Tab-separated table of C-alpha atoms in Angstrom:
chain	number	residue	atom	x	y	z
A	25	ALA	CA	-3.451	18.390	-21.585
A	26	GLN	CA	-5.966	18.119	-17.820
A	27	ARG	CA	-9.125	19.636	-18.528
A	28	VAL	CA	-12.071	19.141	-15.654
A	29	THR	CA	-16.214	19.244	-16.835
A	30	GLN	CA	-18.666	19.636	-13.943
A	31	PRO	CA	-21.929	19.514	-15.925
A	32	GLU	CA	-24.046	21.152	-13.488
A	33	LYS	CA	-23.855	25.178	-13.017
A	34	LEU	CA	-25.817	24.777	-10.656
A	35	LEU	CA	-27.518	22.457	-8.234
A	36	SER	CA	-30.542	23.326	-5.388
A	37	VAL	CA	-31.294	20.546	-2.605
A	38	PHE	CA	-33.441	20.698	0.282
A	39	LYS	CA	-31.385	20.881	3.358
A	40	GLY	CA	-31.712	16.844	4.313
A	41	ALA	CA	-31.409	15.563	1.114
A	42	PRO	CA	-28.317	13.660	-0.497
A	43	VAL	CA	-26.337	15.701	-2.553
A	44	GLU	CA	-23.916	14.420	-5.639
A	45	LEU	CA	-21.698	17.235	-7.092
A	46	LYS	CA	-20.374	15.750	-10.673
A	47	CYS	CA	-16.906	15.591	-12.166
A	48	ASN	CA	-15.324	14.350	-14.865
A	49	TYR	CA	-11.809	14.654	-15.726
A	50	SER	CA	-8.684	14.101	-18.334
A	51	TYR	CA	-5.486	13.342	-17.628
A	52	SER	CA	-2.149	12.230	-18.182
A	53	GLY	CA	-0.365	10.245	-15.896
A	54	SER	CA	-1.500	9.498	-12.638
A	55	PRO	CA	-4.514	12.086	-11.804
A	56	GLU	CA	-4.336	14.510	-8.231
A	57	LEU	CA	-7.397	15.879	-8.079
A	58	PHE	CA	-8.837	18.222	-5.365
A	59	TRP	CA	-11.778	19.685	-4.294
A	60	TYR	CA	-12.012	23.313	-3.381
A	61	VAL	CA	-15.211	25.267	-2.153
A	62	GLN	CA	-15.661	29.256	-1.968
A	63	TYR	CA	-18.480	30.134	0.529
A	64	SER	CA	-20.057	33.527	0.054
A	65	ARG	CA	-17.752	36.380	0.994
A	66	GLN	CA	-14.786	34.043	1.753
A	67	ARG	CA	-11.469	32.769	0.114
A	68	LEU	CA	-11.431	29.673	-1.949
A	69	GLN	CA	-10.360	26.657	0.278
A	70	LEU	CA	-9.257	23.533	-0.222
A	71	LEU	CA	-12.303	20.700	1.396
A	72	LEU	CA	-10.503	17.378	-0.007
A	73	ARG	CA	-7.902	15.786	-1.935
A	74	HIS	CA	-8.133	12.720	-3.622
A	75	ILE	CA	-5.615	10.888	-1.912
A	76	SER	CA	-7.345	11.882	1.652
A	77	ARG	CA	-9.891	9.204	1.512
A	78	GLU	CA	-11.426	10.745	4.361
A	79	SER	CA	-14.466	13.073	5.061
A	80	ILE	CA	-14.843	16.507	5.611
A	81	LYS	CA	-17.553	18.226	6.996
A	82	GLY	CA	-19.849	15.228	5.633
A	83	PHE	CA	-18.394	15.028	2.414
A	84	THR	CA	-16.513	12.564	0.532
A	85	ALA	CA	-15.190	11.724	-2.832
A	86	ASP	CA	-14.084	8.711	-4.572
A	87	LEU	CA	-11.754	8.848	-7.532
A	88	ASN	CA	-13.039	6.692	-10.019
A	89	LYS	CA	-10.558	5.823	-12.890
A	90	GLY	CA	-12.633	3.801	-14.561
A	91	GLU	CA	-15.252	6.143	-15.188
A	92	THR	CA	-12.123	8.976	-14.853
A	93	SER	CA	-14.658	10.881	-12.450
A	94	PHE	CA	-14.489	12.472	-8.682
A	95	HIS	CA	-18.048	13.214	-7.760
A	96	LEU	CA	-18.350	14.813	-4.185
A	97	LYS	CA	-20.523	13.505	-2.122
A	98	LYS	CA	-22.687	14.096	0.934
A	99	PRO	CA	-25.134	12.023	2.758
A	100	PHE	CA	-27.719	15.661	4.240
A	101	ALA	CA	-26.965	18.907	2.749
A	102	GLN	CA	-27.093	21.403	5.259
A	103	GLU	CA	-27.789	24.985	4.647
A	104	GLU	CA	-23.952	25.942	5.485
A	105	ASP	CA	-23.148	23.895	2.497
A	106	SER	CA	-24.330	26.234	0.101
A	107	ALA	CA	-21.516	27.720	-1.907
A	108	MET	CA	-19.357	27.691	-5.066
A	109	TYR	CA	-17.771	23.963	-5.364
A	110	TYR	CA	-14.602	23.379	-7.967
A	111	CYS	CA	-12.827	20.023	-8.510
A	112	PRO	CA	-9.666	21.180	-10.415
A	113	PRO	CA	-6.926	18.661	-11.128
A	114	ARG	CA	-2.898	19.730	-10.366
A	115	GLY	CA	-0.198	18.642	-12.990
A	116	PRO	CA	0.743	17.452	-14.929
A	117	ASN	CA	3.771	17.269	-11.966
A	118	ASN	CA	5.899	19.419	-14.119
A	119	ALA	CA	3.656	22.035	-13.686
A	120	GLY	CA	4.290	23.050	-10.630
A	121	ASN	CA	1.223	23.899	-8.399
A	122	MET	CA	-0.916	24.597	-11.537
A	123	LEU	CA	-4.640	23.616	-11.507
A	124	THR	CA	-7.100	23.464	-13.941
A	125	PHE	CA	-10.051	24.660	-13.037
A	126	GLY	CA	-13.641	23.869	-14.701
A	127	GLY	CA	-16.689	26.230	-14.312
A	128	GLY	CA	-17.696	25.246	-10.930
A	129	THR	CA	-20.881	23.750	-9.235
A	130	ARG	CA	-23.234	26.294	-7.376
A	131	LEU	CA	-24.721	24.150	-4.170
A	132	MET	CA	-28.143	26.142	-2.641
A	133	VAL	CA	-29.545	24.096	-0.322
A	134	LYS	CA	-32.767	25.447	0.872
A	135	PRO	CA	-34.243	25.355	4.294
B	8	LYS	CA	-0.113	32.466	11.035
B	9	ALA	CA	-1.238	35.323	8.646
B	10	GLY	CA	-3.015	34.171	5.275
B	11	VAL	CA	-2.120	35.142	2.078
B	12	THR	CA	-2.819	39.111	1.536
B	13	GLN	CA	-3.327	40.559	-1.767
B	14	THR	CA	-3.072	44.838	-1.946
B	15	PRO	CA	-5.160	46.682	-3.520
B	16	ARG	CA	-8.481	44.659	-2.902
B	17	TYR	CA	-10.623	46.979	-5.352
B	18	LEU	CA	-8.923	48.855	-8.523
B	19	ILE	CA	-10.135	51.008	-11.611
B	20	LYS	CA	-8.142	51.892	-14.278
B	21	THR	CA	-8.876	52.870	-17.922
B	22	ARG	CA	-7.904	51.357	-21.237
B	23	GLY	CA	-4.731	51.536	-22.048
B	24	GLN	CA	-2.931	52.114	-18.438
B	25	GLN	CA	-0.961	49.670	-16.621
B	26	VAL	CA	-1.598	48.344	-13.529
B	27	THR	CA	0.572	46.146	-10.788
B	28	LEU	CA	-0.781	43.783	-8.575
B	29	SER	CA	0.711	42.527	-5.744
B	30	CYS	CA	0.671	39.172	-3.602
B	31	SER	CA	2.266	38.328	-0.177
B	32	PRO	CA	2.343	34.420	0.405
B	33	ILE	CA	2.037	33.415	4.332
B	34	SER	CA	4.724	33.249	5.657
B	35	GLY	CA	7.301	30.371	4.602
B	36	HIS	CA	5.565	29.987	1.623
B	37	ARG	CA	7.842	29.479	-1.377
B	38	SER	CA	5.160	28.921	-4.316
B	39	VAL	CA	2.509	31.785	-5.603
B	40	SER	CA	0.450	31.153	-8.574
B	41	TRP	CA	-1.463	33.623	-10.267
B	42	TYR	CA	-5.022	32.952	-11.625
B	43	GLN	CA	-7.688	35.414	-13.422
B	44	GLN	CA	-11.312	34.514	-12.743
B	45	THR	CA	-14.111	36.449	-14.939
B	46	PRO	CA	-17.986	34.952	-14.855
B	47	GLY	CA	-17.302	34.270	-18.464
B	48	GLN	CA	-14.369	32.205	-18.628
B	49	GLY	CA	-13.989	30.849	-14.728
B	50	LEU	CA	-11.064	30.501	-13.002
B	51	GLN	CA	-7.602	30.635	-15.326
B	52	PHE	CA	-3.716	29.911	-14.517
B	53	LEU	CA	-2.433	32.558	-15.519
B	54	PHE	CA	1.868	32.110	-14.078
B	55	GLU	CA	3.161	30.143	-11.174
B	56	TYR	CA	6.363	31.733	-9.063
B	57	PHE	CA	8.890	29.181	-7.200
B	58	SER	CA	12.007	30.588	-5.523
B	59	GLU	CA	11.872	33.900	-7.824
B	60	THR	CA	11.437	31.456	-10.668
B	61	GLN	CA	9.174	31.071	-13.058
B	62	ARG	CA	7.243	27.725	-13.196
B	63	ASN	CA	4.951	27.599	-15.234
B	64	LYS	CA	2.753	30.276	-17.387
B	65	GLY	CA	-0.615	29.775	-18.787
B	66	ASN	CA	-2.208	31.063	-21.588
B	67	PHE	CA	-2.334	34.279	-21.828
B	68	PRO	CA	-0.887	37.215	-23.810
B	69	GLY	CA	2.173	38.729	-22.925
B	70	ARG	CA	1.041	41.776	-21.338
B	71	PHE	CA	0.365	39.483	-18.331
B	72	SER	CA	3.845	38.967	-16.228
B	73	GLY	CA	4.766	38.778	-13.222
B	74	ARG	CA	7.895	38.663	-11.206
B	75	GLN	CA	8.723	37.079	-7.287
B	76	PHE	CA	11.007	38.893	-4.335
B	77	SER	CA	13.421	37.372	-2.466
B	78	ASN	CA	10.832	37.727	0.312
B	79	SER	CA	8.984	35.910	-2.041
B	80	ARG	CA	6.272	38.635	-2.313
B	81	SER	CA	5.191	38.398	-5.974
B	82	GLU	CA	3.686	41.284	-8.702
B	83	MET	CA	1.327	40.537	-11.304
B	84	ASN	CA	1.412	43.371	-14.299
B	85	VAL	CA	-1.042	43.953	-17.066
B	86	SER	CA	0.364	46.226	-19.249
B	87	THR	CA	-1.728	48.119	-21.978
B	88	LEU	CA	-5.217	46.940	-20.250
B	89	GLU	CA	-7.823	45.719	-22.495
B	90	LEU	CA	-11.649	46.032	-21.412
B	91	GLY	CA	-11.888	42.050	-21.272
B	92	ASP	CA	-8.857	42.384	-18.122
B	93	SER	CA	-11.729	43.373	-15.763
B	94	ALA	CA	-11.439	40.530	-13.631
B	95	LEU	CA	-11.324	38.839	-10.081
B	96	TYR	CA	-7.057	38.603	-9.549
B	97	LEU	CA	-6.299	35.556	-7.128
B	98	CYS	CA	-3.129	34.519	-5.928
B	99	ALA	CA	-2.163	31.685	-3.690
B	100	SER	CA	0.642	30.511	-1.987
B	101	SER	CA	2.064	27.295	-1.252
B	102	SER	CA	4.699	25.490	1.129
B	103	GLY	CA	5.708	23.057	-1.518
B	104	THR	CA	4.268	21.224	-4.880
B	105	GLY	CA	2.140	17.998	-5.381
B	106	VAL	CA	-1.114	17.066	-3.704
B	107	PHE	CA	-0.123	16.747	-0.405
B	108	TYR	CA	0.386	20.399	-0.011
B	109	GLU	CA	-2.595	22.887	-0.078
B	110	GLN	CA	-2.901	25.946	-1.408
B	111	TYR	CA	-3.723	29.015	0.177
B	112	PHE	CA	-5.791	31.700	-1.498
B	113	GLY	CA	-5.808	35.239	-1.267
B	114	PRO	CA	-9.082	37.654	-1.215
B	115	GLY	CA	-8.277	38.429	-4.353
B	116	THR	CA	-8.154	42.554	-6.165
B	117	ARG	CA	-11.219	43.290	-8.264
B	118	LEU	CA	-9.677	44.993	-11.371
B	119	THR	CA	-12.477	46.930	-13.648
B	120	VAL	CA	-11.129	48.890	-16.824
B	121	THR	CA	-12.898	51.159	-18.085
């Protein structure tokens, strides 16, 4: 069964500091991982997916199959990055679009 | 293009009653998933419907049920409400299945059971 662990419930950093939100997963088969973000009073929305290998809003995430991790990183945090972040895996393949959410990490970027 | 809409946005019910929540997906999306969000359990998958068929179901009691109509609109029903059913219920729609397809979430329906 898919399982994801986000060890930090709250991560507080100062503006301009690097930030890393940790995500560890257990997965059967080929993992499909995402980062979703929920800003205050907004809907949950996709930030990036593991196959993208692109930077979205300055965030990147690398899938490390050896360590079974998919940490989200940004070199210089901005106040507008303050939000709730989730890294749910999708699947398994016969489970349609089911996402398995962990507890999430609340990122607070202080001025 | 209009986003996912959920009605009603807020609901207060009494223990033992039943409730029906509605989700209208983005036009053209045939997949609708439902999630329950609570402070204690976080976001938990309830079920997914695709082309009017339930494709997958989470670990919830049979009091939780759903359906999807031919226009892809979906409803979920909770019978014999319990205090623990108080939660934000989110639905998400997608145009396909797999890592290349984004799921778009609605604003949620906040259900309070008293």
